[in-house]
CSV table of C-alpha atoms in Angstrom, one decimal:
chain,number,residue,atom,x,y,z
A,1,UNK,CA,2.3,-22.1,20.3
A,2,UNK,CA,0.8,-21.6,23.9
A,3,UNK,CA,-0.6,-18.2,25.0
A,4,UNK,CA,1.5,-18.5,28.0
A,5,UNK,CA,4.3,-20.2,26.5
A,6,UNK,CA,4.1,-16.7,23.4
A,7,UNK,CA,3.6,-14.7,26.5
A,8,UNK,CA,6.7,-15.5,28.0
A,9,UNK,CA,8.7,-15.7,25.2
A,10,UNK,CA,7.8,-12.1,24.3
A,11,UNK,CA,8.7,-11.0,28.0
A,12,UNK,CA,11.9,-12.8,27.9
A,13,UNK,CA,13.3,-10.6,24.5
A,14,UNK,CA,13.2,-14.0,22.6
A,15,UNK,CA,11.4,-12.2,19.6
A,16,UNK,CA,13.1,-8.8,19.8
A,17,UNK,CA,15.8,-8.9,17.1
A,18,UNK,CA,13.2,-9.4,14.8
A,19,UNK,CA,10.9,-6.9,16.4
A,20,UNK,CA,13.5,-4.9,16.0
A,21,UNK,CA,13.6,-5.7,11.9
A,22,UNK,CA,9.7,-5.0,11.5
A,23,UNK,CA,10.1,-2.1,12.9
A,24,UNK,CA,13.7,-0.7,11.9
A,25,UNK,CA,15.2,0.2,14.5
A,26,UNK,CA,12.5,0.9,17.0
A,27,UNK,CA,12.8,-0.1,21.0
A,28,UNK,CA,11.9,-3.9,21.4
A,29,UNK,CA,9.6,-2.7,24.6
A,30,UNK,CA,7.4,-0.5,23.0
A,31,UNK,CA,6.9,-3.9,20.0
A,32,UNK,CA,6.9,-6.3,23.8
A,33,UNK,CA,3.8,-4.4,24.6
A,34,UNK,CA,2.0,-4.0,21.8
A,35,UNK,CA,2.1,-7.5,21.0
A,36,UNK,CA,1.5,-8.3,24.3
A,37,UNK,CA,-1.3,-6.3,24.9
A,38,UNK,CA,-3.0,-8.0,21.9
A,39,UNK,CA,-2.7,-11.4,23.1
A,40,UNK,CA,-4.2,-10.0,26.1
A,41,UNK,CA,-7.5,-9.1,23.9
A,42,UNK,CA,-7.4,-12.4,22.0
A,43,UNK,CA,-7.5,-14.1,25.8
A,44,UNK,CA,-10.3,-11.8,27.0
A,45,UNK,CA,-12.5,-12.5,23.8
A,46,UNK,CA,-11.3,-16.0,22.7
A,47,UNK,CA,-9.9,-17.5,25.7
A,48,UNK,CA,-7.0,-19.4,25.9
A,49,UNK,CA,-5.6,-22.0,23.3
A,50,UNK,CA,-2.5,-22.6,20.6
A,51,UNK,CA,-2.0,-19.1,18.8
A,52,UNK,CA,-0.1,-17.7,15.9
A,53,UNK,CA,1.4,-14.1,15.5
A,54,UNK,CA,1.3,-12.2,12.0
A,55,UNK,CA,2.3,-9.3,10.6
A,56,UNK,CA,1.8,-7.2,7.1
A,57,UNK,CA,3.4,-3.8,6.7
A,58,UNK,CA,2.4,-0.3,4.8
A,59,UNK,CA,4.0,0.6,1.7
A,60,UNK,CA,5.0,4.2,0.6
A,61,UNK,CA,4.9,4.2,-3.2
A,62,UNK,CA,8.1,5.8,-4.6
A,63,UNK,CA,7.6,6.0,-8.3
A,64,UNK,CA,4.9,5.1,-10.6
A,65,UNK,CA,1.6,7.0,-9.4
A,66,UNK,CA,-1.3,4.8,-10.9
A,67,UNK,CA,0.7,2.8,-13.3
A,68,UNK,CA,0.2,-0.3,-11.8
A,69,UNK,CA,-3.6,-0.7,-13.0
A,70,UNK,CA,-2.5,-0.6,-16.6
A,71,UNK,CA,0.4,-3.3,-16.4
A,72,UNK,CA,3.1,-0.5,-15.7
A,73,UNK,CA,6.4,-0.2,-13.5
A,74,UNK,CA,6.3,1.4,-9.7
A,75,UNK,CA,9.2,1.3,-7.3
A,76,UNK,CA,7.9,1.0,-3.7
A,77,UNK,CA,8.9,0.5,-0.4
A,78,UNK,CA,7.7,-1.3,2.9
A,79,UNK,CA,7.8,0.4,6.1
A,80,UNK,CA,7.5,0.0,9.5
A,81,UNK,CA,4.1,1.0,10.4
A,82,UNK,CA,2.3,-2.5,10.5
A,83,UNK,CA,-1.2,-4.5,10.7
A,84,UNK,CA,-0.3,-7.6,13.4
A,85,UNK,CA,-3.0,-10.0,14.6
A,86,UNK,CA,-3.3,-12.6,16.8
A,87,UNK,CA,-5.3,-15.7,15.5
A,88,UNK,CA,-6.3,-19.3,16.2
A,89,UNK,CA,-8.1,-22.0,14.5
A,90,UNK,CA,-11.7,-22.7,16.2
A,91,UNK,CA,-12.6,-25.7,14.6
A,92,UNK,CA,-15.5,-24.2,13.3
A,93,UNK,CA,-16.9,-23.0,9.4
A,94,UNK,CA,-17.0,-19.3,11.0
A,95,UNK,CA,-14.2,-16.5,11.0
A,96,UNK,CA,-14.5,-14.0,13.9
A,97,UNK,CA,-12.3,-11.0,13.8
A,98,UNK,CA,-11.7,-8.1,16.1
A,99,UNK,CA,-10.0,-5.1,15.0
A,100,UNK,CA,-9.8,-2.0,16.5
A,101,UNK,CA,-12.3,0.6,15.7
A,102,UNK,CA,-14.3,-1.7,13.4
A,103,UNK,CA,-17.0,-4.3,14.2
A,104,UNK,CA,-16.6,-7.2,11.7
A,105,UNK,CA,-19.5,-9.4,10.9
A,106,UNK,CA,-18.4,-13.6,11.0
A,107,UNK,CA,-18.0,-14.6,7.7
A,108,UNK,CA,-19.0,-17.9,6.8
A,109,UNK,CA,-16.9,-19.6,5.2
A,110,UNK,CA,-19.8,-22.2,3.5
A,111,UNK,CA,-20.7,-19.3,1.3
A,112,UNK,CA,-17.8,-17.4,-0.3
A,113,UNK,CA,-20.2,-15.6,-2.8
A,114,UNK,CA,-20.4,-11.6,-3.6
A,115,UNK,CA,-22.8,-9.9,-1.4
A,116,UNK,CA,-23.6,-6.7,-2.2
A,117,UNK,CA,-24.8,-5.2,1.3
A,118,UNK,CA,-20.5,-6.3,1.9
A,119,UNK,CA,-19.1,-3.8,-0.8
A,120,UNK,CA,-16.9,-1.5,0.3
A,121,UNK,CA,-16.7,-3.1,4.4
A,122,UNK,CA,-14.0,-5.3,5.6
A,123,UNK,CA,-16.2,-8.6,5.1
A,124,UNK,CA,-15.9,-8.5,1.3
A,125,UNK,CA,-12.1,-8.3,1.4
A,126,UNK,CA,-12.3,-11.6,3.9
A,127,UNK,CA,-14.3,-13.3,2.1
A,128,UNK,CA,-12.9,-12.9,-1.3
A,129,UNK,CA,-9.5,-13.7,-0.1
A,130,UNK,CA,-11.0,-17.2,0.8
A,131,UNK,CA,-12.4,-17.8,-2.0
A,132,UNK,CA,-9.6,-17.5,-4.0
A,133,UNK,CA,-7.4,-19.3,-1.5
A,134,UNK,CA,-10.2,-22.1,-1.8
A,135,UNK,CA,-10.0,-21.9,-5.8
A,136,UNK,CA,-5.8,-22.1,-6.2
A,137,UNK,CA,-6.4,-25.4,-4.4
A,138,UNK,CA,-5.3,-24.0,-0.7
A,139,UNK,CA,-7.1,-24.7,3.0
A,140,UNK,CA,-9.7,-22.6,4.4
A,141,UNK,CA,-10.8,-23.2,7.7
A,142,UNK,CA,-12.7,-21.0,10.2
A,143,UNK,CA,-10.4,-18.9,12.8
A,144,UNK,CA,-10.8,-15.8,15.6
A,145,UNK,CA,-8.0,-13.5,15.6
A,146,UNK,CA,-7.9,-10.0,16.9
A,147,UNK,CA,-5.9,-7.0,14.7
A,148,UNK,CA,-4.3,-3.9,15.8
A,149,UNK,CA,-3.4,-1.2,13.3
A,150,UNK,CA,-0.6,1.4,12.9
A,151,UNK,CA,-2.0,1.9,8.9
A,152,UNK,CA,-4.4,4.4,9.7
A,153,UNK,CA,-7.2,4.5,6.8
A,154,UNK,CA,-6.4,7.5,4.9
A,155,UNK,CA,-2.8,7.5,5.7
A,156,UNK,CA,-1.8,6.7,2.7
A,157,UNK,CA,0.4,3.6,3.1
A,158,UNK,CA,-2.4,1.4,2.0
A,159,UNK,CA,-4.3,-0.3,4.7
A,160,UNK,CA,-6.4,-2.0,2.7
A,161,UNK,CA,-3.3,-4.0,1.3
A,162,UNK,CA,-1.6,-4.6,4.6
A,163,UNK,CA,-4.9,-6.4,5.8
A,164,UNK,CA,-6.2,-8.1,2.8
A,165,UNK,CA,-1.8,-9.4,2.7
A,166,UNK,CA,-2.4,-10.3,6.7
A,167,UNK,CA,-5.5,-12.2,6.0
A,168,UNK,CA,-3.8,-14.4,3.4
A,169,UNK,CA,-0.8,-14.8,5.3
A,170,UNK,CA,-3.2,-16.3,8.6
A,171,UNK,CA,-4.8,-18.6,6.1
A,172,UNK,CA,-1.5,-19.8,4.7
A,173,UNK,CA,-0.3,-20.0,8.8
A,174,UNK,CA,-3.1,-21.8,10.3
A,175,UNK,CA,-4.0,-23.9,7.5
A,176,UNK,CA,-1.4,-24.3,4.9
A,177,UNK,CA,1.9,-24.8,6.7
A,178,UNK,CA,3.0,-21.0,5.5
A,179,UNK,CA,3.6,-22.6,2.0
A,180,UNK,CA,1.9,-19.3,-0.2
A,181,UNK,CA,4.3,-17.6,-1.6
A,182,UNK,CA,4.1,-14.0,-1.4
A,183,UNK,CA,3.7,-12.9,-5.0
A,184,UNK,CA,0.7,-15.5,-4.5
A,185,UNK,CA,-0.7,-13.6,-1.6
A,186,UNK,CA,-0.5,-10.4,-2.9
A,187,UNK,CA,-2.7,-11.6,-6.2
A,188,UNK,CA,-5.2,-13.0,-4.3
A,189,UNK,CA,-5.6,-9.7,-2.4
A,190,UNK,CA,-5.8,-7.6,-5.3
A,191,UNK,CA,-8.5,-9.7,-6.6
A,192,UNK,CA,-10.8,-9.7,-3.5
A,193,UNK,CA,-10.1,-6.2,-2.9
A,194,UNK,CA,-11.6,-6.0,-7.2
A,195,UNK,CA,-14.0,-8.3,-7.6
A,196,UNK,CA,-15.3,-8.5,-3.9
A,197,UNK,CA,-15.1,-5.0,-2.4
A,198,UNK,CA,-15.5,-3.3,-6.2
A,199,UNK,CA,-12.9,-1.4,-5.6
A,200,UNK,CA,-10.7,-1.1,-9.3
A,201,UNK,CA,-6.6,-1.0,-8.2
A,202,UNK,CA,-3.1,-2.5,-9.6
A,203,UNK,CA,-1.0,-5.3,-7.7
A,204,UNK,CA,1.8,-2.5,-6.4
A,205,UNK,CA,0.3,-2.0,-2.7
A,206,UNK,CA,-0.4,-5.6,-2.1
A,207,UNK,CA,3.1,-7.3,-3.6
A,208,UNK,CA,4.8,-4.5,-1.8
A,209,UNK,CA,3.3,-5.7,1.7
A,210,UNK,CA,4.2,-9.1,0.9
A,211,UNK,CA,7.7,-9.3,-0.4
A,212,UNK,CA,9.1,-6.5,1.7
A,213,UNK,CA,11.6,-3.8,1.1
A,214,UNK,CA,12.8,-1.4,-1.5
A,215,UNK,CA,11.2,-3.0,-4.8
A,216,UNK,CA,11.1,-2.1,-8.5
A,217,UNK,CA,8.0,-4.0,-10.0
A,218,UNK,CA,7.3,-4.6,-13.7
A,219,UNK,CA,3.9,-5.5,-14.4
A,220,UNK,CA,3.8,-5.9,-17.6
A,221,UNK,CA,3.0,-9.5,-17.7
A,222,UNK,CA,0.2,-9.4,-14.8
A,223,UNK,CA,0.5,-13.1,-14.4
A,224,UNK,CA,4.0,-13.0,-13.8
A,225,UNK,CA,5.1,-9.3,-12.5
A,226,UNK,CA,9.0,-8.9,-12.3
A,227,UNK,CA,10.0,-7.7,-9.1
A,228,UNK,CA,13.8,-6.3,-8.2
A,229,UNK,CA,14.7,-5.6,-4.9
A,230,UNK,CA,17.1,-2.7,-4.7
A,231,UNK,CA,19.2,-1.8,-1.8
A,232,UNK,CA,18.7,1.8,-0.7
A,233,UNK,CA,19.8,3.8,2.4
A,234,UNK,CA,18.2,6.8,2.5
A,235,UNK,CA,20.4,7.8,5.8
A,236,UNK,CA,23.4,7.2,3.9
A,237,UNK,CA,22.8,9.6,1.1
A,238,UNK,CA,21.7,12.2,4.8
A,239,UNK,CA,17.6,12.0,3.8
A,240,UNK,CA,14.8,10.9,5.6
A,241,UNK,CA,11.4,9.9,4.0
A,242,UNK,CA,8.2,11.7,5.5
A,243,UNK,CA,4.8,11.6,5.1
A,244,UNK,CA,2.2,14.4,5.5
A,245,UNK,CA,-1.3,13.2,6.7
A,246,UNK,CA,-3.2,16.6,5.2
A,247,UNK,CA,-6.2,15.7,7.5
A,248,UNK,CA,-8.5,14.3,3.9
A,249,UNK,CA,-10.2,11.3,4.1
A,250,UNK,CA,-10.0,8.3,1.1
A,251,UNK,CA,-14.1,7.3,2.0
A,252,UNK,CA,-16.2,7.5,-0.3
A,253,UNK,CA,-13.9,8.5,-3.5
A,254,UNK,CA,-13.5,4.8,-4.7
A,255,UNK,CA,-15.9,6.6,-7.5
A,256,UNK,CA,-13.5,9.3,-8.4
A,257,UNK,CA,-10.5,6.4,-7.8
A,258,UNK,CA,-11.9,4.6,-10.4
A,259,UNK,CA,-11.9,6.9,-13.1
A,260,UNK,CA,-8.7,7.1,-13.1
A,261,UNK,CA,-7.9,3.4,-14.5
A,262,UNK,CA,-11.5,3.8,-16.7
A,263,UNK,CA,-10.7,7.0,-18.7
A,264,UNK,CA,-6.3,5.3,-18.7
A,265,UNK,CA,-8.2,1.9,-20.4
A,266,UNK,CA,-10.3,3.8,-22.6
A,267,UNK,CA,-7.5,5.5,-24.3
A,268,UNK,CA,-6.3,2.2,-24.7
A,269,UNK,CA,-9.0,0.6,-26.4
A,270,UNK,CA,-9.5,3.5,-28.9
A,271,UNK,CA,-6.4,1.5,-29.7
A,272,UNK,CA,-7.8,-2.0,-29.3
A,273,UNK,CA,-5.7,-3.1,-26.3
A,274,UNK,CA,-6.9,-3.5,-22.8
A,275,UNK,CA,-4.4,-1.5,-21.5
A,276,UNK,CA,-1.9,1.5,-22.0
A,277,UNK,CA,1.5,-0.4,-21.0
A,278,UNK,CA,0.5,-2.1,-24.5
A,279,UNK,CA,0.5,1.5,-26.5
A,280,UNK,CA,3.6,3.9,-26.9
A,281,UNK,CA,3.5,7.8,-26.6
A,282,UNK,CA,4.5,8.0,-29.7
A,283,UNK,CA,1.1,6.5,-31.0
A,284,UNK,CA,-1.1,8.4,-28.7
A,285,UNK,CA,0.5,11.8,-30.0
A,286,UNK,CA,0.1,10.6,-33.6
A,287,UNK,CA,-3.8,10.2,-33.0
A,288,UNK,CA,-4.4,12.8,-30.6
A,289,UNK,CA,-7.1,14.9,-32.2
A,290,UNK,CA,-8.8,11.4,-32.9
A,291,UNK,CA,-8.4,10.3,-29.1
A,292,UNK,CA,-9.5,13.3,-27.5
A,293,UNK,CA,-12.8,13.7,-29.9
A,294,UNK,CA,-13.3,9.9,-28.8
A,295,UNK,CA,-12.2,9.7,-25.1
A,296,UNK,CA,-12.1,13.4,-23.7
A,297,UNK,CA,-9.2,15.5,-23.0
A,298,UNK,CA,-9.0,14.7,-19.0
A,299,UNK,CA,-8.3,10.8,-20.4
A,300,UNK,CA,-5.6,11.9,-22.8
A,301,UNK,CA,-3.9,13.5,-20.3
A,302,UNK,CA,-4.3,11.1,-17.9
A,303,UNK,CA,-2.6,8.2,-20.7
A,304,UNK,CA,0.1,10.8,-21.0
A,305,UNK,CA,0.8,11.0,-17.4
A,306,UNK,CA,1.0,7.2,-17.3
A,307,UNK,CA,3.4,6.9,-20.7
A,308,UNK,CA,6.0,8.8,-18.9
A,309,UNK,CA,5.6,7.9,-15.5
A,310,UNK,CA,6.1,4.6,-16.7
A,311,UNK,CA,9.4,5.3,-18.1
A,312,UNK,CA,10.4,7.8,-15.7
A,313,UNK,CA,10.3,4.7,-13.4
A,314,UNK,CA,13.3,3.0,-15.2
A,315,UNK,CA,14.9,6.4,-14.9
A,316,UNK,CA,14.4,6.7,-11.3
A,317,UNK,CA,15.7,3.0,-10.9
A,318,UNK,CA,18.6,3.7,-12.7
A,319,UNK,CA,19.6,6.7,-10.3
A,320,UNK,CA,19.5,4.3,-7.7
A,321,UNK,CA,21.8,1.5,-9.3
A,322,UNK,CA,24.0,4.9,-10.2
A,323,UNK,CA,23.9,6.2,-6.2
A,324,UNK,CA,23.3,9.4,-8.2
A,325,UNK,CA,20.6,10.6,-5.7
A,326,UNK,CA,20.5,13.9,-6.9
A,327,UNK,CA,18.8,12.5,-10.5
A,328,UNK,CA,16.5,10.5,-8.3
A,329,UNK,CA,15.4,12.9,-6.2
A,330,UNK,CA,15.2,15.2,-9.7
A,331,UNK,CA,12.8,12.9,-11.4
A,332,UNK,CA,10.5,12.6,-7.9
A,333,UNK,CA,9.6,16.2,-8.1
A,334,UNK,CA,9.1,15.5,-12.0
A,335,UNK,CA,6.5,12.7,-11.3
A,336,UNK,CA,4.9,14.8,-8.3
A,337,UNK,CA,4.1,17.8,-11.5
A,338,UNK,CA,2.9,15.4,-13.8
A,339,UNK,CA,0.4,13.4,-11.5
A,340,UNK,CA,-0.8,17.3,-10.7
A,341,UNK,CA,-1.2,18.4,-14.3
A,342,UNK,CA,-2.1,15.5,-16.0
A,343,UNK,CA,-3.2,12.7,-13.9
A,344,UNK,CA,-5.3,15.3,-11.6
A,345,UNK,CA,-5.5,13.7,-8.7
A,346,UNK,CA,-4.3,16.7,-6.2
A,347,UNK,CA,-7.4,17.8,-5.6
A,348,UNK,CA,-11.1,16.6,-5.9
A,349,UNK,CA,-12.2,18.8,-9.3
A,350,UNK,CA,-16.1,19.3,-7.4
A,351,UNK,CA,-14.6,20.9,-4.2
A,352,UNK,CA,-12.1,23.5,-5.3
A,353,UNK,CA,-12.5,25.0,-1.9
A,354,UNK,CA,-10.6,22.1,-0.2
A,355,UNK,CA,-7.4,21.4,-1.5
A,356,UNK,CA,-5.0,20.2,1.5
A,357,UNK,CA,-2.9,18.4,-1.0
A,358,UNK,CA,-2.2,21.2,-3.0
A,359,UNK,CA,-1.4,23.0,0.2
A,360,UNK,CA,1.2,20.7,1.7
A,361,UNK,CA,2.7,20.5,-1.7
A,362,UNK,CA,3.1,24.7,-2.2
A,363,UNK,CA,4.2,24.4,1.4
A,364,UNK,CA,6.8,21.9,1.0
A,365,UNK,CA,8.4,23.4,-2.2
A,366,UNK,CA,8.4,26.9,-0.2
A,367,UNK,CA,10.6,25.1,2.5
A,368,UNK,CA,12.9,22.5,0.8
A,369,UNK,CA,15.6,24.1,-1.1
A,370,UNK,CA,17.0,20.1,-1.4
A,371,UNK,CA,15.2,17.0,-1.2
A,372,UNK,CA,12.2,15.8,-3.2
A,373,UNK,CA,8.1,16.0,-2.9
A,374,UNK,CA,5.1,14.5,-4.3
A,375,UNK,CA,1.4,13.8,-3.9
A,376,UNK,CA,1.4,10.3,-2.5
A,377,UNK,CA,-0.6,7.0,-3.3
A,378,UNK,CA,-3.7,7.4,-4.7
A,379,UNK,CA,-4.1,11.2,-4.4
A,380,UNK,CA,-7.8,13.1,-4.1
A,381,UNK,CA,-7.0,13.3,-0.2
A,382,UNK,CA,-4.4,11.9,2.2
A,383,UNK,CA,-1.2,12.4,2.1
A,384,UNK,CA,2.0,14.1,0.6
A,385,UNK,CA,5.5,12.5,0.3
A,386,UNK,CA,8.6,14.3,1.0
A,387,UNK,CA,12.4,13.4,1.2
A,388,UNK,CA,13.8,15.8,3.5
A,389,UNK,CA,17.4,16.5,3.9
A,390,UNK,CA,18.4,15.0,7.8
A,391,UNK,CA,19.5,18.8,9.1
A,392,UNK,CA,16.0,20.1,8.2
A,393,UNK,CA,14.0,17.3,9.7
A,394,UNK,CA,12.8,19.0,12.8
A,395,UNK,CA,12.3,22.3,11.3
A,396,UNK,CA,10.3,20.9,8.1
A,397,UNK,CA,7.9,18.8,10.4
A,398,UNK,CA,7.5,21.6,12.6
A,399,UNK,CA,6.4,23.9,10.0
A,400,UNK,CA,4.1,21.5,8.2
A,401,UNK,CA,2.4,20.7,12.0
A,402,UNK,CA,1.8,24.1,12.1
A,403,UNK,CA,-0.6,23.8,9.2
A,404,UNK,CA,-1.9,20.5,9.4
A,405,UNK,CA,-1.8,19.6,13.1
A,406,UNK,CA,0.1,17.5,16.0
A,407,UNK,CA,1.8,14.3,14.4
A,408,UNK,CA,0.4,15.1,11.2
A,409,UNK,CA,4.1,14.6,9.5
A,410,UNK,CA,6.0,11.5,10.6
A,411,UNK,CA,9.0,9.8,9.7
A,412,UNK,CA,9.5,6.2,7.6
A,413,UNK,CA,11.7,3.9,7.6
A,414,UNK,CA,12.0,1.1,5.0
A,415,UNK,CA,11.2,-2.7,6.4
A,416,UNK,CA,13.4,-5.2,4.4
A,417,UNK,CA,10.8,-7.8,5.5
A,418,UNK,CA,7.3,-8.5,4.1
A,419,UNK,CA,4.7,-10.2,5.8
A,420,UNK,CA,5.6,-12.8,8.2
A,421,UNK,CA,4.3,-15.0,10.6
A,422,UNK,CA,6.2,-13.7,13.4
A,423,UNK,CA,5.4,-17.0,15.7
């Protein structure tokens, strides 16, 4: 479409019911602006020409902390905190890309090898997603686009997912008639974000992004994950999902990240399977001696932790399907304990000093008599996930941004959309 014809249609309320589904609920001028505003950065760096509008939301993982990395079950939701852009084809074998707060080097699009001065930037994720868009057989083609944020790195609603999902969904846009299907898109971010940035993680953040919604996801076949949407109003049952930004940052733990799914695998191949959704707790607890002496005490509990978290899933699921929210919110708690004793990842084991997770999570138990809370995502640092009864909303952020700062706690709500090209 035409800047000025986009322009317009933005200023007339033509896009506002859906503005008003990406972002649940929120008023259609404050989404007017901001998507105005960034057309106005794509004219002042690009100029003017055809454009496209995209968008690719957070996710707040439910259920299932780390299970998707060993072929496991997660439930998960999207939410209304997005990555947009604004992009155009130049005709060209480069990709230019301006994002907020980041300067992104052109990636040329001749040369979709692994560089290794690009691991761990933005340019690795780019350029791994066009290479596997160029190896499934799609179009790649050289593009500018400008990106604005509300997934703060760090915040815990993944927003390394939400861009690598908005980088496949511009290629599929501009050059593919928007025929890759999300479960598509989300696979080919996972494997940039692994075998291009180097950083080891499971398919939940990324399908998430892209279908949208409350989802249950069964990876057991990797190929082929199951995914369930399941309808769920947390107003209804009076609670309101909120996350806790504990001020930690996730840079420079992808190390201590990646243990995590290295000492879960090598429980599993003291079993000779290349992951533990293939083993049973059952069998680990009938070779446990053997498995610690071989693998280390820190990795049996860390296969234990996965074992029932991946049932506990099903459980949680089936609370939902019930409308028993009670047992759901039961089981939450539950997961939050076992990701703290066994998984360990509340709190960085070489800085005992700092533990801001731990904090907000003492904190939130002290104050909610009802509800649920958890360490959220990947852990180490970041955030805490709470499900706060609707009466005690302003009180429980108020006493949480006592601790950890202004707008440190914020409300979610749950986008039944994935990413979209929005026009």
């Amino acid at each position: 479409m035409n800047i000025t014809r986009v322009r317009k249609s933005i200023i007339d309320g033509e896009f506002n019911e859906l503005f008003s589904k990406l972002t649940v609920g929120a008023q259609s001028d404050i989404s007017q602006n901001r998507w105005l505003s960034l057309i106005g950065k794509f004219e002042s760096v690009f100029g003017q020409t055809d454009i496209l509008g995209f968008s690719a939301p957070g996710r707040s993982e439910i259920g299932g902390n780390h299970t998707d990395h060993q072929w496991g079950r997660v439930l998960a939701a999207a939410v209304n905190l997005d990555t947009i852009a604004v992009a155009a084809k130049n005709d060209s074998h480069l990709i230019h890309i301006r994002s907020q707060g980041y300067f992104i080097d052109p990636i040329d699009i001749t040369d979709l090898g692994i560089r290794e001065e690009e691991i761990h930037r933005s340019e690795a994720l780019i350029r791994g997603i066009c290479a596997e868009f160029s190896r499934k057989g799609y179009n790649i083609g050289g593009f500018n686009a400008v990106i604005d944020s509300q997934v703060l790195p760090g915040s815990g609603i993944s927003s390394s997912a939400a861009f690598e999902v908005l980088i496949g969904q511009i290629l599929s846009g501009l050059f593919n008639e928007q025929i890759v299907d999300p479960q598509t898109l989300a696979m080919i971010g996972q494997t940039a974000e692994n075998t291009y940035f180097k950083k080891s993680c499971g398919l939940m953040d990324q399908m998430t992004s892209a279908v949208g919604g409350f989802v249950f996801i069964d990876f057991h076949d990797p190929k082929s994950p199951i995914v369930e949407k399941i309808n769920l109003d947390l107003d209804e049952f009076g609670y309101v999902l909120c996350l806790t930004d504990t001020g930690g940052s996730h840079e420079n733990l992808s190390d201590a990240y990646g243990l995590m799914p290295a000492e879960m695998k090598k429980v599993a191949n003291f079993f000779n399977q290349p992951v533990l959704s293939r083993i049973t707790s059952a069998q680990l607890i009938r070779q446990l001696s053997k498995v610690r002496a071989a693998c280390g005490d820190r990795a049996c509990l860390r296969a234990l932790h996965f074992l029932n978290e991946t049932q506990r899933v099903l459980l949680q699921k089936r609370a939902l399907l019930n409308r028993d929210i009670n047992e759901f919110l039961r089981l939450v708690i539950e997961s939050g304990q076992s990701s703290y004793m066994y998984l360990q990842n509340v709190y960085m084991p070489t800085d005992t000093d700092y533990q801001p997770l731990a904090v907000a999570l003492a904190l939130s138990q002290q104050f909610l008599k009802e509800g649920a809370y958890r360490v959220h995502g990947g852990g180490l640092a970041g955030t805490i996930q709470a499900f706060v009864p609707k009466q005690q909303i302003s009180s429980y952020i108020n006493e949480m941004e006592k601790v950890f700062g202004e707008n440190s706690t914020y409300k979610l709500g749950i986008r039944s959309i994935g990413s979209i090209q929005v026009f």
